XYZ file of C-alpha atoms in Angstrom:
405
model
C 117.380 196.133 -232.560
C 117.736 196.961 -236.254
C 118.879 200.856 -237.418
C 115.992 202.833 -239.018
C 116.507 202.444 -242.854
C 117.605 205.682 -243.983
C 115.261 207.937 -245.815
C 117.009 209.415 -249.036
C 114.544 212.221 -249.806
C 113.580 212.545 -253.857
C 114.849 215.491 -255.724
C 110.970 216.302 -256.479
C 110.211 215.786 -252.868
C 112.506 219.044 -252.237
C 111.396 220.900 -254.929
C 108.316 220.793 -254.005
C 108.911 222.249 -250.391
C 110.890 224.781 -251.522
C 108.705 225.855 -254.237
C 105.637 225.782 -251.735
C 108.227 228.192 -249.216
C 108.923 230.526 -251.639
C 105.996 232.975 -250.190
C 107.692 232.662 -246.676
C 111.123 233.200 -247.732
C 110.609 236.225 -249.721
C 108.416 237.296 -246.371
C 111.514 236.515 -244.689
C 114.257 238.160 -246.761
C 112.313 241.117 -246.682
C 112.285 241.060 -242.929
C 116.176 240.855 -242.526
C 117.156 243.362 -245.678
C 114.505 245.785 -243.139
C 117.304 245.357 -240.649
C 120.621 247.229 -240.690
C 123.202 244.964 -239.461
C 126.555 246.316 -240.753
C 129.528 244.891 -239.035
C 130.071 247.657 -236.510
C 125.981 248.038 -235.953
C 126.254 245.284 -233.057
C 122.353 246.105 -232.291
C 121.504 245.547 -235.347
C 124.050 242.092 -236.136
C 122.111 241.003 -233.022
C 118.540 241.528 -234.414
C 119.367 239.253 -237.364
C 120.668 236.821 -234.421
C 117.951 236.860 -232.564
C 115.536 236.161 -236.029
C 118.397 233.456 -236.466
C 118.273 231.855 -232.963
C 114.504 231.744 -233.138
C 114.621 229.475 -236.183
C 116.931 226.920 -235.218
C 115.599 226.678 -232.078
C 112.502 225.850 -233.627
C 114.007 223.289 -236.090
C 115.098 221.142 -232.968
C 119.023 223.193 -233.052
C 120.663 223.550 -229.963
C 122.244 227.256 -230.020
C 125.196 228.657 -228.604
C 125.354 232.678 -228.374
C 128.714 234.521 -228.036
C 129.912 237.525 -227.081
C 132.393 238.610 -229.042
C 135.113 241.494 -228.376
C 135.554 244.405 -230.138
C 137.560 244.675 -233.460
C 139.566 247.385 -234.230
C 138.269 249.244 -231.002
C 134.801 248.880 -231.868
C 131.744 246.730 -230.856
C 130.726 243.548 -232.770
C 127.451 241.813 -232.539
C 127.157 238.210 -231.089
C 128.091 235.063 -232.984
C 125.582 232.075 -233.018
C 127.119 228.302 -232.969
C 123.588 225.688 -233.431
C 124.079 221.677 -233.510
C 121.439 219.107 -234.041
C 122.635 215.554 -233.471
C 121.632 213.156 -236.409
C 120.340 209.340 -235.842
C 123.699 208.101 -237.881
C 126.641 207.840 -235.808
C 129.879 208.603 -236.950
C 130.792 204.964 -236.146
C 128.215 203.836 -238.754
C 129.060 206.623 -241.445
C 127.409 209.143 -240.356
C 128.992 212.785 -240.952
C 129.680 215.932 -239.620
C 128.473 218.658 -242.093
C 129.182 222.533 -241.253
C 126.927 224.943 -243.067
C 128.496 228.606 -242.298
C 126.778 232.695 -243.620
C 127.626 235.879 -241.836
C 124.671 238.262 -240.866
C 126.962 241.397 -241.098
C 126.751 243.833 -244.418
C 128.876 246.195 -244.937
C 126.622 248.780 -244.744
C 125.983 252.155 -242.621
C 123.147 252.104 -240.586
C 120.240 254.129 -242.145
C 120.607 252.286 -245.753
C 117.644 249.993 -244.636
C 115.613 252.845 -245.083
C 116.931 254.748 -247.926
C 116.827 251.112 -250.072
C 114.283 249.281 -248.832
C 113.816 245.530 -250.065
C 111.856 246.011 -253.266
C 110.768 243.103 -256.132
C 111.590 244.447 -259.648
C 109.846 240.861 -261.633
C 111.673 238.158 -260.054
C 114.835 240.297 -259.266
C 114.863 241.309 -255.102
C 116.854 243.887 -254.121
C 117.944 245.889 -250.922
C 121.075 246.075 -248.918
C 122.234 242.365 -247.828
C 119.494 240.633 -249.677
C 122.561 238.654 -251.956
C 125.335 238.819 -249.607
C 124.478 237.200 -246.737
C 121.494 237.599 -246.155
C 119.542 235.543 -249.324
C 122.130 232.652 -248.714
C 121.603 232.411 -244.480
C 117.513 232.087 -245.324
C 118.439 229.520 -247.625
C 120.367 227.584 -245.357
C 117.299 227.553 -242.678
C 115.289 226.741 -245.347
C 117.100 223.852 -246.696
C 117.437 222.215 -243.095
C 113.526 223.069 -242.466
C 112.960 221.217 -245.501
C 115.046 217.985 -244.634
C 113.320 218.492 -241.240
C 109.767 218.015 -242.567
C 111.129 215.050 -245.009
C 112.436 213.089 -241.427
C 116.018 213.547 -242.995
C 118.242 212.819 -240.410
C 120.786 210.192 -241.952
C 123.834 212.198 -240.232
C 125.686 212.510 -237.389
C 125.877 216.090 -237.025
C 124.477 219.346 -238.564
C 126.369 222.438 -237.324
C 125.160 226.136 -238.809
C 127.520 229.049 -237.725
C 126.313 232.546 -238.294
C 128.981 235.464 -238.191
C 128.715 239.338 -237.081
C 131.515 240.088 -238.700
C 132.823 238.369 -241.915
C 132.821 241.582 -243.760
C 135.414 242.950 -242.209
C 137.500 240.261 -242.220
C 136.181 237.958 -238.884
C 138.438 239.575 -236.432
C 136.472 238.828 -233.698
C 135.010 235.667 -234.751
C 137.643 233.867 -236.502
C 138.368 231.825 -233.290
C 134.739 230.786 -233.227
C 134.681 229.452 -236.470
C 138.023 227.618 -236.049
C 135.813 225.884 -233.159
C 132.988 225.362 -234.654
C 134.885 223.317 -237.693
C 136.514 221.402 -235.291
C 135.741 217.574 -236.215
C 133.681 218.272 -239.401
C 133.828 216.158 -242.457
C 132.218 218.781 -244.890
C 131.992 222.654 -244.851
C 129.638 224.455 -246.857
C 129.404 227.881 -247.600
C 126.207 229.920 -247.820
C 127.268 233.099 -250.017
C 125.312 232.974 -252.752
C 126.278 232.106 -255.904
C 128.147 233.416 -258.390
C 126.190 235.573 -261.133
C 126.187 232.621 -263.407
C 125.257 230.256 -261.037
C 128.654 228.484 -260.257
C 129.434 227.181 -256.780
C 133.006 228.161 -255.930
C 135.127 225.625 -255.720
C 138.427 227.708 -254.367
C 139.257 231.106 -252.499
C 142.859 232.578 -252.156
C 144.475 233.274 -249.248
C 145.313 236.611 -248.283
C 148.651 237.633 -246.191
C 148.979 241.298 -244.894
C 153.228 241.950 -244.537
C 154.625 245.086 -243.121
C 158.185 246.167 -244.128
C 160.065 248.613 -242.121
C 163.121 250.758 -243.760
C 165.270 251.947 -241.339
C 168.001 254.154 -242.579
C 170.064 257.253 -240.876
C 168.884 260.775 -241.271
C 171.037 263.679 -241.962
C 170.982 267.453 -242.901
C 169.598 267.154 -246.941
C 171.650 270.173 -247.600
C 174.704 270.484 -245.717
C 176.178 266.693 -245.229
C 173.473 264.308 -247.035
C 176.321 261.888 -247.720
C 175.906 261.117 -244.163
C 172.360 259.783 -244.282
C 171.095 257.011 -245.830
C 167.756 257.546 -247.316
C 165.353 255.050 -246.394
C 162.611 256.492 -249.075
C 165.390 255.506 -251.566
C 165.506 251.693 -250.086
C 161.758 251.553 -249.845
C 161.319 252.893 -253.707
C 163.599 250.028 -254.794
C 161.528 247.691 -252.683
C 158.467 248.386 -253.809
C 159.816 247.466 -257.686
C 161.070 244.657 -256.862
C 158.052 243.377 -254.807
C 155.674 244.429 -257.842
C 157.698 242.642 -259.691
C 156.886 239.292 -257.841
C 154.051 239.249 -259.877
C 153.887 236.980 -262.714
C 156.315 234.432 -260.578
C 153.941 232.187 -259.945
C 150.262 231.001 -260.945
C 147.302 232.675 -259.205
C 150.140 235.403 -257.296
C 149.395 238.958 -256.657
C 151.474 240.901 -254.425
C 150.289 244.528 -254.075
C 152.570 247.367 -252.292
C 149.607 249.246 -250.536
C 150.794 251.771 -248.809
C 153.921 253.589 -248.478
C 154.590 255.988 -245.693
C 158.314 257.659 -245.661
C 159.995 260.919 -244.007
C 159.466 263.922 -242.019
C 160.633 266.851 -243.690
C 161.842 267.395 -247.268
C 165.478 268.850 -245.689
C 166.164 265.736 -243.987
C 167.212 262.605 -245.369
C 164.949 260.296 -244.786
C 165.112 257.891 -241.892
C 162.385 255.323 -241.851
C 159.794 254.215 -244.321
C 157.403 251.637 -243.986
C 155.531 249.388 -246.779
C 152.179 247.668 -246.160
C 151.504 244.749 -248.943
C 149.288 242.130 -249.346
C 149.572 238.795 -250.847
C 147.270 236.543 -252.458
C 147.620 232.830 -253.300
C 145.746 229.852 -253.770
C 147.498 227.863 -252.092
C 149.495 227.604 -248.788
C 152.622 226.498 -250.249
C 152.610 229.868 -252.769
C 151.444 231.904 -249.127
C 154.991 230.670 -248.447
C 156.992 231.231 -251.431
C 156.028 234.184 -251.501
C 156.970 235.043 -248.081
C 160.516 233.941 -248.680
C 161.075 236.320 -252.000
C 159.785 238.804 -249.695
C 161.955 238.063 -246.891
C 164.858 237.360 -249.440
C 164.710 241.095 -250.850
C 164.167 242.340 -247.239
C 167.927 240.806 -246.445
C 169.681 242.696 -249.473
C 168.566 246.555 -248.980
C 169.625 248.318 -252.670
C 170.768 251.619 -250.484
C 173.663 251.237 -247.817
C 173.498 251.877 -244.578
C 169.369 250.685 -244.398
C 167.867 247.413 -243.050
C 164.699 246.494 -243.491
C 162.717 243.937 -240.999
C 159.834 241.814 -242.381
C 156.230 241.504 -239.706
C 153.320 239.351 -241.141
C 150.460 241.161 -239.756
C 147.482 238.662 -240.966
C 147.197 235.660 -242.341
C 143.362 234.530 -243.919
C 144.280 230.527 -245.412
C 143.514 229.700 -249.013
C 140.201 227.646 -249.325
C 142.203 225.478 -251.752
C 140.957 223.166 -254.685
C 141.102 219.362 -253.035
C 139.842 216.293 -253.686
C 137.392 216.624 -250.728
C 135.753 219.515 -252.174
C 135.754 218.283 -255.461
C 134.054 215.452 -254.354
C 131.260 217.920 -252.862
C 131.203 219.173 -256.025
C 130.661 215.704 -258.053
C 127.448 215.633 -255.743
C 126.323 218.964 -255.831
C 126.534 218.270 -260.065
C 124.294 215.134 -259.321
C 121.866 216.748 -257.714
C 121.592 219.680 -260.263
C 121.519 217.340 -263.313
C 118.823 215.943 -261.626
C 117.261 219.010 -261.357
C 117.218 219.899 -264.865
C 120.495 221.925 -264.597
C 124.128 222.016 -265.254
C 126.268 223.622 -262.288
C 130.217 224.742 -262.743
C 132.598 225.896 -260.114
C 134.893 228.890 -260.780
C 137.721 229.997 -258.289
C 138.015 233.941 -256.556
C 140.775 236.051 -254.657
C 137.969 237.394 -252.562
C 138.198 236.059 -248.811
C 135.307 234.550 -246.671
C 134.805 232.677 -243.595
C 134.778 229.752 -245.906
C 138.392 230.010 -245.949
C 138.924 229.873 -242.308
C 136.877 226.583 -241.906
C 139.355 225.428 -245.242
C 142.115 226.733 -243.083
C 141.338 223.348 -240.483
C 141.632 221.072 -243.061
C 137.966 220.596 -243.801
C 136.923 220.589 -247.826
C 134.837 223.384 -248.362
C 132.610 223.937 -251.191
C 130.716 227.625 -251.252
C 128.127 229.932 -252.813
C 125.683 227.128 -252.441
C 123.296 230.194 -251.587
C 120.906 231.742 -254.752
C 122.201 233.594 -257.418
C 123.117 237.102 -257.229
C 125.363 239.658 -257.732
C 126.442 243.344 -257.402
C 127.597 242.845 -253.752
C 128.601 245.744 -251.852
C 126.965 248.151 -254.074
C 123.585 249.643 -254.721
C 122.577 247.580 -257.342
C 122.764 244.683 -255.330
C 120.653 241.711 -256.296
C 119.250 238.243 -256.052
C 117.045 236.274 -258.503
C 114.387 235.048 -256.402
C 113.572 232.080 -259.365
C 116.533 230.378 -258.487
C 115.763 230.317 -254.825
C 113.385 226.744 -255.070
C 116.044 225.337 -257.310
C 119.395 226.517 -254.872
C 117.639 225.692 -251.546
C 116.597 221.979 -253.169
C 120.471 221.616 -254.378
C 121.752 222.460 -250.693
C 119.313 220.112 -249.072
C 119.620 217.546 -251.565
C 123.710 218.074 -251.053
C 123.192 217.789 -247.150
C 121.603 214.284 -247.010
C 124.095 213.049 -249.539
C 126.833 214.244 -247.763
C 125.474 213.124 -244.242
C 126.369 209.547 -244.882
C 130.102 208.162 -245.805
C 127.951 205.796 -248.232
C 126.421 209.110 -249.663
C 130.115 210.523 -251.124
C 131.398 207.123 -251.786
């Protein structure tokens, strides 16, 4: 028996149902923003789920729930894991695609109601309504649309929705790690940049912790017998600053500095928190060795100083995967009646934790906004048709090895 021939949905075709959606997904977004689901408001994260887990089940998903444990001492809401099975096999092309938002702001309970989703013209705003929470809708309604359209040249459409992404996916990092396992593509519902570009690259981010250790003595009657270890740690923290500029797309920032007990002793112990950030692995590493490197040679005798990574968040690095993404994300656009760039950021997402397994990523394929974290958080509601068209349009390409080839 012959395979179905596969239906490659027009570019009109999806305008058209996302321009006839709009009324529902501004109904929608105003729903969620109504919702205060900051990452340590687990009721609230698992409100949005529940919103979230109605959908998909609706659009034929089959959804996974988690319980999560705490982070940082603290409850976290539930993470949601949906598949729907294609009618492409992998053996025959077909492809695994990941589409990953978070439904976590970072936001104190109460903010709902103080800034209530509100239209100024075309421009929504409200707490969450650009970061995630604009970007997740558009995700559901970019699979809705392919739904109604009998897209289903793939093998494999996963959608992962995070509680906690804004504080760094403590709890959930594991999940999304799973959830990547055996994709092809991953892409990244944040919205997009206030321009419009996608983003094409995140750095990575590694959290170090140096401790001084040095001897302590009377400051008054026999200092030569100490050995300061606020005096080591001072000359560490120049010569870590001074890391930056090494290399291309480096930062190294000494955070925090802790050091002593009491100004009439000489101090003992210090300790140095720093972060690193670097688009690429192989910089995540370089950098680790200068660090190490100026660990081994204390500038004040009698101190050592011992080197702990505390965190490591992988670079969502620039490939030839996800620039191949990109290539048909640009095709669809340009068929749109748009141009669409990529830029790269130092800010961290889950996006870079799916990168971390090796699959290309390509992100803020959500609508344009902007402000995030603030007040004056927006989203331009015109660009929703347009975005939500691009990502479905991107989805059946991508669903098919012939569709990237």
């Amino acid at each position: 028996m012959s395979a179905p021939p596969c239906r490659r949905p027009r570019i009109a075709e999806l305008l058209s149902s996302a321009l006839t959606h709009q009324p529902r997904y501004l109904a929608d977004l105003s729903e969620l923003v109504a919702i205060d689901s900051g990452s340590y408001s687990p009721e609230g994260v698992n409100q949005v789920a529940d919103w979230v887990q109605d959908r998909l089940d609706r659009l034929g998903f089959t959804v996974e729930r988690v319980q999560l444990p705490s982070a940082h001492g603290r409850p976290v809401g539930d993470a949601l894991i949906a598949r729907k099975q294609g009618r492409l096999p992998e053996a025959r092309g077909g492809r695994r695609i990941l589409l990953a938002a978070h439904m976590d702001t970072v936001f104190d309970d109460g903010t709902a109601a103080e800034r209530p989703f509100r239209l100024e013209g075309l421009i929504a705003h409200g707490p969450g309504v650009s970061d995630d929470k604009g970007g997740l809708l558009a995700g559901l309604l970019a699979l809705e649309i392919l739904g109604e359209q009998g897209v289903e040249e793939y093998a494999e459409i996963v959608f992962l929705a995070t509680p906690d992404e804004e504080i760094g996916s403590p709890s959930s990092r594991k999940i999304s790690e799973h959830a990547a396992r055996g994709a092809h593509y991953g892409l990244g519902l944040e919205c997009a940049r206030e321009n419009g570009d996608l983003v094409i690259a995140r750095k990575g981010v590694a959290d170090f912790r140096l401790t001084v250790t040095g001897r302590a003595a009377h400051a008054g009657i026999e200092p030569e017998r100490g050995a300061n270890a606020a005096l080591a740690a001072a000359h560490l923290v120049v010569t870590l600053q001074a890391l930056n500029g090494r290399w291309d797309d480096v930062t190294v920032n000494v955070g925090v500095v802790r050091a002593g007990t009491r100004a009439n002793i000489v101090c003992p112990t210090a300790e140095l928190l720093v972060e690193v950030r670097a688009a690429t692995s192989v910089d995540v590493r370089r950098v680790r060795a200068a660090i190490q490197e100026a660990a081994d040679r204390p500038e004040v005798p009698g101190t050592t100083i011992t080197l702990e990574q505390l965190d490591l968040c992988p670079p969502m690095e620039d490939t030839p995967g996800s620039r191949r993404m990109l290539a048909a994300a640009q095709a669809a656009a340009a068929s749109l009646g748009f141009a669409l760039g990529a830029t790269t950021t130092g800010g961290v997402g889950d996006a870079n934790l799916i990168a971390g397994t090796g699959v290309p990523v390509l992100d803020g394929l959500g609508p344009v906004g902007g402000s995030d974290h603030t007040p004056q958080e927006w989203l331009d509601t015109a660009s929703v048709p347009q975005r939500v068209a691009l990502l479905a349009a991107l989805i059946a390409s991508l669903g098919s090895q012939s569709g990237t080839s």
